[in-house]
CSV table of C-alpha atoms and ligand atoms in Angstrom, one decimal:
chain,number,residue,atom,x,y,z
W,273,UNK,CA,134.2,-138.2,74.5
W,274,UNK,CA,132.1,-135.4,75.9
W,275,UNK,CA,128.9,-134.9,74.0
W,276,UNK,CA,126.9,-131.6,73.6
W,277,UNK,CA,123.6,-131.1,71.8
W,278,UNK,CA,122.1,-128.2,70.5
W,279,UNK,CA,118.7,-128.1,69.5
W,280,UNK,CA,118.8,-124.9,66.8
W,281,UNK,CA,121.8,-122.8,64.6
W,282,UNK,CA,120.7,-119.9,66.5
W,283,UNK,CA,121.6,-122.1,70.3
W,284,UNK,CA,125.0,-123.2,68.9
W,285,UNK,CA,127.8,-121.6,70.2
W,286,UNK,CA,129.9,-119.3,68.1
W,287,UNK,CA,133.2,-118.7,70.1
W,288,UNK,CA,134.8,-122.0,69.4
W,289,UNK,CA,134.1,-125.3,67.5
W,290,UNK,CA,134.1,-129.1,68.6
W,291,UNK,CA,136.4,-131.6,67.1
W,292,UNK,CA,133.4,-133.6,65.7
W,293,UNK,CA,130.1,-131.6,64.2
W,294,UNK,CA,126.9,-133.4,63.2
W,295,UNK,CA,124.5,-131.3,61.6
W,296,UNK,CA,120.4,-133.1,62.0
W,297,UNK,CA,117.4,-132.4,59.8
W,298,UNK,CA,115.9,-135.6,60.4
W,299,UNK,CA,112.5,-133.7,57.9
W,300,UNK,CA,114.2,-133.3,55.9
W,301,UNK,CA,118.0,-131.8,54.6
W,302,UNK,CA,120.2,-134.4,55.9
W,303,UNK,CA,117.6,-137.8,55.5
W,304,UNK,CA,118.0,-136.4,51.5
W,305,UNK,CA,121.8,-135.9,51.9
W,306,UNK,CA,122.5,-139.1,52.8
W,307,UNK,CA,119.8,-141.2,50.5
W,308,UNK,CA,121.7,-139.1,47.9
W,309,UNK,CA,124.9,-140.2,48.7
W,310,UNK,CA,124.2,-143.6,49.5
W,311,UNK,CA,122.5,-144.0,45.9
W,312,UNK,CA,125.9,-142.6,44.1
W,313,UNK,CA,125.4,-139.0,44.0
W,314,UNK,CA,129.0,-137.5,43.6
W,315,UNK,CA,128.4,-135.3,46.1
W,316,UNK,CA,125.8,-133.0,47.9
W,317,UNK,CA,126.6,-129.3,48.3
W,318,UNK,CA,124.7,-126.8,50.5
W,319,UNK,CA,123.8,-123.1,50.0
W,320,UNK,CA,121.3,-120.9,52.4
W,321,UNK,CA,121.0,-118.9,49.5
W,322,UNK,CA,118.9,-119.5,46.5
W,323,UNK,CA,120.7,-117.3,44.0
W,324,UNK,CA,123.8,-118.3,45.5
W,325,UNK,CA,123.4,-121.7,44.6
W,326,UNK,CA,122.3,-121.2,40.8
W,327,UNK,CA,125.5,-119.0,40.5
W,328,UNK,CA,127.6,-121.8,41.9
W,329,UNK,CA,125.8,-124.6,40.0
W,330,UNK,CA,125.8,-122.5,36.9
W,331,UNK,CA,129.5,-123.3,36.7
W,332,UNK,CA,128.9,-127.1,36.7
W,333,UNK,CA,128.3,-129.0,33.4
W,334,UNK,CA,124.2,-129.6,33.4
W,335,UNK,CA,124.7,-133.2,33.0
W,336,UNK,CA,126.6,-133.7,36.3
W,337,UNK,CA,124.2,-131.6,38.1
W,338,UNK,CA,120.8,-131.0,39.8
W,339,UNK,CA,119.3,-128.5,41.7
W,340,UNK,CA,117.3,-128.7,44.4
W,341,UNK,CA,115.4,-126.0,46.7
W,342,UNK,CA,113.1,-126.2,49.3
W,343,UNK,CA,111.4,-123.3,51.4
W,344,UNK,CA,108.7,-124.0,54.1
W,345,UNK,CA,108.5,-127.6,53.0
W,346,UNK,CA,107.4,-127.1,49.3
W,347,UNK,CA,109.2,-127.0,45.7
W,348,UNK,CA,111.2,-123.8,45.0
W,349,UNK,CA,109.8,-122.8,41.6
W,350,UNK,CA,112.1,-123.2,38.6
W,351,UNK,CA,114.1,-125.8,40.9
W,352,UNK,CA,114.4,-129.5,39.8
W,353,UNK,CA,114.1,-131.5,42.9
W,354,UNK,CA,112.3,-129.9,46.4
W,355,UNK,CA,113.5,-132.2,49.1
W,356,UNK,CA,111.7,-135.0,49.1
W,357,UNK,CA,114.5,-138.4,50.0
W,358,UNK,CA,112.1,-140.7,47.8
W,359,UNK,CA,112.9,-138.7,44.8
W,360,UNK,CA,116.3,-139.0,45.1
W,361,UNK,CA,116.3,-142.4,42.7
W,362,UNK,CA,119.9,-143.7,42.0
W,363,UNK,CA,118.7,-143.3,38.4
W,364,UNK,CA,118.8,-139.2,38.9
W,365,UNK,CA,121.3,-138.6,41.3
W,366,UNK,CA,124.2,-141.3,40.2
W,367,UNK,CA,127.2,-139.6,39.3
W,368,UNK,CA,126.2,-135.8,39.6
W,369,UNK,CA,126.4,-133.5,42.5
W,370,UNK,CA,122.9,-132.2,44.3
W,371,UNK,CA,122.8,-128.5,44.7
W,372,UNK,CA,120.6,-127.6,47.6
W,373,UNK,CA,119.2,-125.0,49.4
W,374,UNK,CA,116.5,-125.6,52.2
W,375,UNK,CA,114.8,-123.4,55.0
W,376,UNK,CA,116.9,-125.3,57.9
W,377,UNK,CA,118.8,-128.1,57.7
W,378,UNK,CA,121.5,-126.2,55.0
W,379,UNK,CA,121.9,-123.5,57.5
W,380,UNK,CA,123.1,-126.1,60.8
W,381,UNK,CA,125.8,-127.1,58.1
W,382,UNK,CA,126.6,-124.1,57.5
W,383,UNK,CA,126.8,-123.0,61.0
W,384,UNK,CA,129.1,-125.6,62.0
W,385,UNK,CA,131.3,-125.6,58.7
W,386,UNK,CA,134.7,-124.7,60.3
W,387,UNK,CA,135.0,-127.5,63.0
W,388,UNK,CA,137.7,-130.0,61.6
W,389,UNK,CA,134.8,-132.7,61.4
W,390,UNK,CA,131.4,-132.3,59.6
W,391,UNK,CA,128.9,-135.0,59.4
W,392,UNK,CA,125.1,-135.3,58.7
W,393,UNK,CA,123.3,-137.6,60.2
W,394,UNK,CA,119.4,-138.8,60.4
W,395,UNK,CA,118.0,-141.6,61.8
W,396,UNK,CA,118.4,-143.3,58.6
W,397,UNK,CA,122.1,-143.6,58.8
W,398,UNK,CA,122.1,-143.0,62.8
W,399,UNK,CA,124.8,-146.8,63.1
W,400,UNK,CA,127.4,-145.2,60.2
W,401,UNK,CA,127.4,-141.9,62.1
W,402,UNK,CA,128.1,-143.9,65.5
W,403,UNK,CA,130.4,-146.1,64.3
W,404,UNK,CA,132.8,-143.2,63.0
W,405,UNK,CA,132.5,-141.9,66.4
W,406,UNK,CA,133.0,-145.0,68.0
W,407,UNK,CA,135.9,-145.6,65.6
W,408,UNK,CA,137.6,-141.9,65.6
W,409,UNK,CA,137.0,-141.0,69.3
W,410,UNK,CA,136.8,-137.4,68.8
W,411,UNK,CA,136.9,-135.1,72.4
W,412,UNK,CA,134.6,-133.2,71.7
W,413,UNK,CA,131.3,-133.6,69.7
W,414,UNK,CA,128.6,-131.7,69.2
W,415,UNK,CA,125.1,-132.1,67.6
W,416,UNK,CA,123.0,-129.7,66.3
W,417,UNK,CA,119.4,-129.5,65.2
W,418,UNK,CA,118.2,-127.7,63.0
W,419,UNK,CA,114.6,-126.9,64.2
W,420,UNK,CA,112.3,-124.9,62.4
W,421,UNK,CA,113.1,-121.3,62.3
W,422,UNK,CA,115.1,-120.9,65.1
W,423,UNK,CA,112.6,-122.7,67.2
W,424,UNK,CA,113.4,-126.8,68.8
W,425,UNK,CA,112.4,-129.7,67.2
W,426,UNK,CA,111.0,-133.5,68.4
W,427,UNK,CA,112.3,-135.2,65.0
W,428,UNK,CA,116.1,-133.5,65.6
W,429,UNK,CA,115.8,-134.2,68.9
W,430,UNK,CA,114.7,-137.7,69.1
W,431,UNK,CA,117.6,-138.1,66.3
W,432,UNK,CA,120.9,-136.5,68.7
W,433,UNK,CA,119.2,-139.2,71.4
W,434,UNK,CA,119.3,-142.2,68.8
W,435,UNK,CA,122.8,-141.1,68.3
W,436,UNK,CA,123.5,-140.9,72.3
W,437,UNK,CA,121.3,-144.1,73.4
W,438,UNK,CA,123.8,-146.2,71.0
W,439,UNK,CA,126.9,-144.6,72.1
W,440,UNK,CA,126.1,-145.4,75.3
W,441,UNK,CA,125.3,-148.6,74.9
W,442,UNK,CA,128.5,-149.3,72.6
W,443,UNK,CA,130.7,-147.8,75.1
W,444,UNK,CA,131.7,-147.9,78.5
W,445,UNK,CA,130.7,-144.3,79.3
W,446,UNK,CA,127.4,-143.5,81.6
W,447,UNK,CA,124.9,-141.2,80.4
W,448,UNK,CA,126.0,-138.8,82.3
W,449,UNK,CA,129.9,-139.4,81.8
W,450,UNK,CA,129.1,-138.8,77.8
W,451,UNK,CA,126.7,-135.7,78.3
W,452,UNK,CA,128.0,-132.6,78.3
W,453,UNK,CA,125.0,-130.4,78.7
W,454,UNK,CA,121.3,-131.5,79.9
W,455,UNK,CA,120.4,-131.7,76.6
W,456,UNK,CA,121.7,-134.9,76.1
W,457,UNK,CA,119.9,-136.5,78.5
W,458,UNK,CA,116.7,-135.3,77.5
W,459,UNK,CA,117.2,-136.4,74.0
W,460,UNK,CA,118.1,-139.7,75.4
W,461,UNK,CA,114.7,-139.8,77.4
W,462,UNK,CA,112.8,-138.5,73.9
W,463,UNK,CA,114.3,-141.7,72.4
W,464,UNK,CA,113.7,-143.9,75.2
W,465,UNK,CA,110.4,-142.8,74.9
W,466,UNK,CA,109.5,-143.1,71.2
W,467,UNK,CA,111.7,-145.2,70.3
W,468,UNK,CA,109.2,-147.8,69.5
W,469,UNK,CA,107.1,-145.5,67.6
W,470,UNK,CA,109.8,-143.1,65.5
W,471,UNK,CA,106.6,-142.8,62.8
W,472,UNK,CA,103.9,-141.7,65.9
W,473,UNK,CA,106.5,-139.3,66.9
W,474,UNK,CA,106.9,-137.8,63.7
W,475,UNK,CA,103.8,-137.2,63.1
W,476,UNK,CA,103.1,-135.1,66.9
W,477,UNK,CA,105.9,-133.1,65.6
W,478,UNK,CA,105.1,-130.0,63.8
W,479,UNK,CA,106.6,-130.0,61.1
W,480,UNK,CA,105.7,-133.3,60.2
W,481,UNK,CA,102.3,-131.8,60.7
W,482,UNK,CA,103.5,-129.2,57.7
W,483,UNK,CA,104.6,-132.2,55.8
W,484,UNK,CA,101.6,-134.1,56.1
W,485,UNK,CA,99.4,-131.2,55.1
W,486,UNK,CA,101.2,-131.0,51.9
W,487,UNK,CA,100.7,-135.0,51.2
W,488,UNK,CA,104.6,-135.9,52.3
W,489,UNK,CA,103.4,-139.3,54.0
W,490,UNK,CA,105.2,-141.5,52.5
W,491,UNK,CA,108.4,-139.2,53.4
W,492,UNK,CA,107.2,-139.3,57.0
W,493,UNK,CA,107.8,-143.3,56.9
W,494,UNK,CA,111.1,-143.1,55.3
W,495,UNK,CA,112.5,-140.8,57.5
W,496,UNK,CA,111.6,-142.6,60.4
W,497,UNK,CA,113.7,-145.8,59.9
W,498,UNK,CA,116.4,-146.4,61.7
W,499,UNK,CA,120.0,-147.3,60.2
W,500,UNK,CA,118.7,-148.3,57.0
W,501,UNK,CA,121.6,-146.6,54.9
W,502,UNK,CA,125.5,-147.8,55.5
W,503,UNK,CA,126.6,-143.9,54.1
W,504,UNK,CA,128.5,-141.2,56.2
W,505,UNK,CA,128.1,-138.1,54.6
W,506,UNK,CA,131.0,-135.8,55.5
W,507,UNK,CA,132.7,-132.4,55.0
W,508,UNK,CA,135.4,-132.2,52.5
W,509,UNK,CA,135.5,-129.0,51.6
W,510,UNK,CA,133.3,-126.3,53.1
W,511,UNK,CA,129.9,-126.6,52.3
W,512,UNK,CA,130.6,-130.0,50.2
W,513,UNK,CA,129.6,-133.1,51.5
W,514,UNK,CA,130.7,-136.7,50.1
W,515,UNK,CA,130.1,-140.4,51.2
W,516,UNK,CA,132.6,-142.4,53.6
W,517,UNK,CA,131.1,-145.8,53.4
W,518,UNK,CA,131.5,-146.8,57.2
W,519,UNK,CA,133.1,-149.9,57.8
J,620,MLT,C1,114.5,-127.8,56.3
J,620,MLT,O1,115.7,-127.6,55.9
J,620,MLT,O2,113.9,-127.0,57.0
J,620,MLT,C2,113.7,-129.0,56.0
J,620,MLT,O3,114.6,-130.0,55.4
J,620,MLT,C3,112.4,-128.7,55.3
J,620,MLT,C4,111.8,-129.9,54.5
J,620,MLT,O4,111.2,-130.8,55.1
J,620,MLT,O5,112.0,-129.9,53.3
């Protein structure tokens, strides 16, 4: 297994795909995809686009359905849900399909929608996503951040070196045998580092900065727990995500 990370959409190669894709947005897209999933949410569908994602979900009975959109870390208007995890209650979300549209983390699915695996993982559900990796032993794997705006992130970072620390230590491989670009191994220092203080670390980031300023604490604490959630959210059809309990 030969693993690559990329820290933004925009740093992701586009001339060929991996076996094994793993979209991050540890603040917030893919923390909310898989609390969703894990609470019984039929399954989670992305969208970049706002409109297009009303059209799609327009087509779904409105009992099976909710609609969620998030831009620069607030509410869309009109939208039911934003993309907060904690409001994703298996009371609301069991049985219908989530709709979403946020400013990132839907756009590093997106970007890596044609490779023949597509996960999403956060630190939440960091041991499901290893243990289908550990499990499936795909060649190639790549993970890829989804930053803010093109720009790299600590929290999506510190995430792909959760995800790398493990492997290693599940595996037989060296650091260096499982990293195939420098990225790796800096994530896996950023871990090494924080991995104590996942909550202090979020907080230094920026966008948890953004998050905090609009009163998101309490999602700042949930999305810093690690492997909290047994729930593998994965591609199975493009842009639709649904749970593989791991085993
Ligand atoms: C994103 O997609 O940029 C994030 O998930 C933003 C957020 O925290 O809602």
């Amino acid at each position: 297994m030969k693993l690559f990370v990329y820290h933004t959409p925009e740093l992701t190669p586009t001339d060929k795909v991996p076996d094994c894709a793993i979209a991050v947005d540890v603040l917030r897209a893919t923390s909310t995809i898989a609390t969703v999933l894990a609470a019984g949410g039929e399954a989670v569908q992305v969208f970049s686009d706002l409109a297009q994602l009303i059209e799609v979900s327009e087509k779904w009975p409105s009992e099976k359905r909710l609609r969620a959109g998030e831009r620069g870390g607030a509410k869309v208007t009109g939208f039911e849900l934003g993309n907060s995890p904690l409001d994703c209650t298996q009371e609301l979300v069991a049985g219908r399909r989530l709709f979403i549209s946020t400013t990132n983390g839907t756009r590093a699915l997106q970007r890596v929608q044609e490779s023949p695996a597509v996960l999403a993982a956060a630190l939440i559900n960091r041991a499901a996503v290893v243990q289908y990796l550990l499990e499936k032993q795909p060649e190639t794997v790549w993970i890829v951040g989804s930053g803010w705006e093109g720009s790299f992130s600590l929290e999506d970072t510190v995430c792909a070196g959760a995800i790398a620390h493990s492997l290693v230590k599940q595996t037989k491989l060296s650091q260096e045998e499982l990293a195939g670009n420098d990225e790796v191994i800096s994530a896996i220092a950023l871990f090494s580092q924080w991995q104590r203080d996942l909550l202090g670390l979020l907080h230094q980031a920026s966008h948890g900065q953004r998050l905090l300023r609009l009163e998101c604490h309490e999602d700042l604490k949930y999305c810093s727990q690690t492997d909290i959630l047994d729930v593998l959210p994965i591609q199975r059809e493009i842009g639709v995500l649904k749970s593989q309990r791991a085993k």
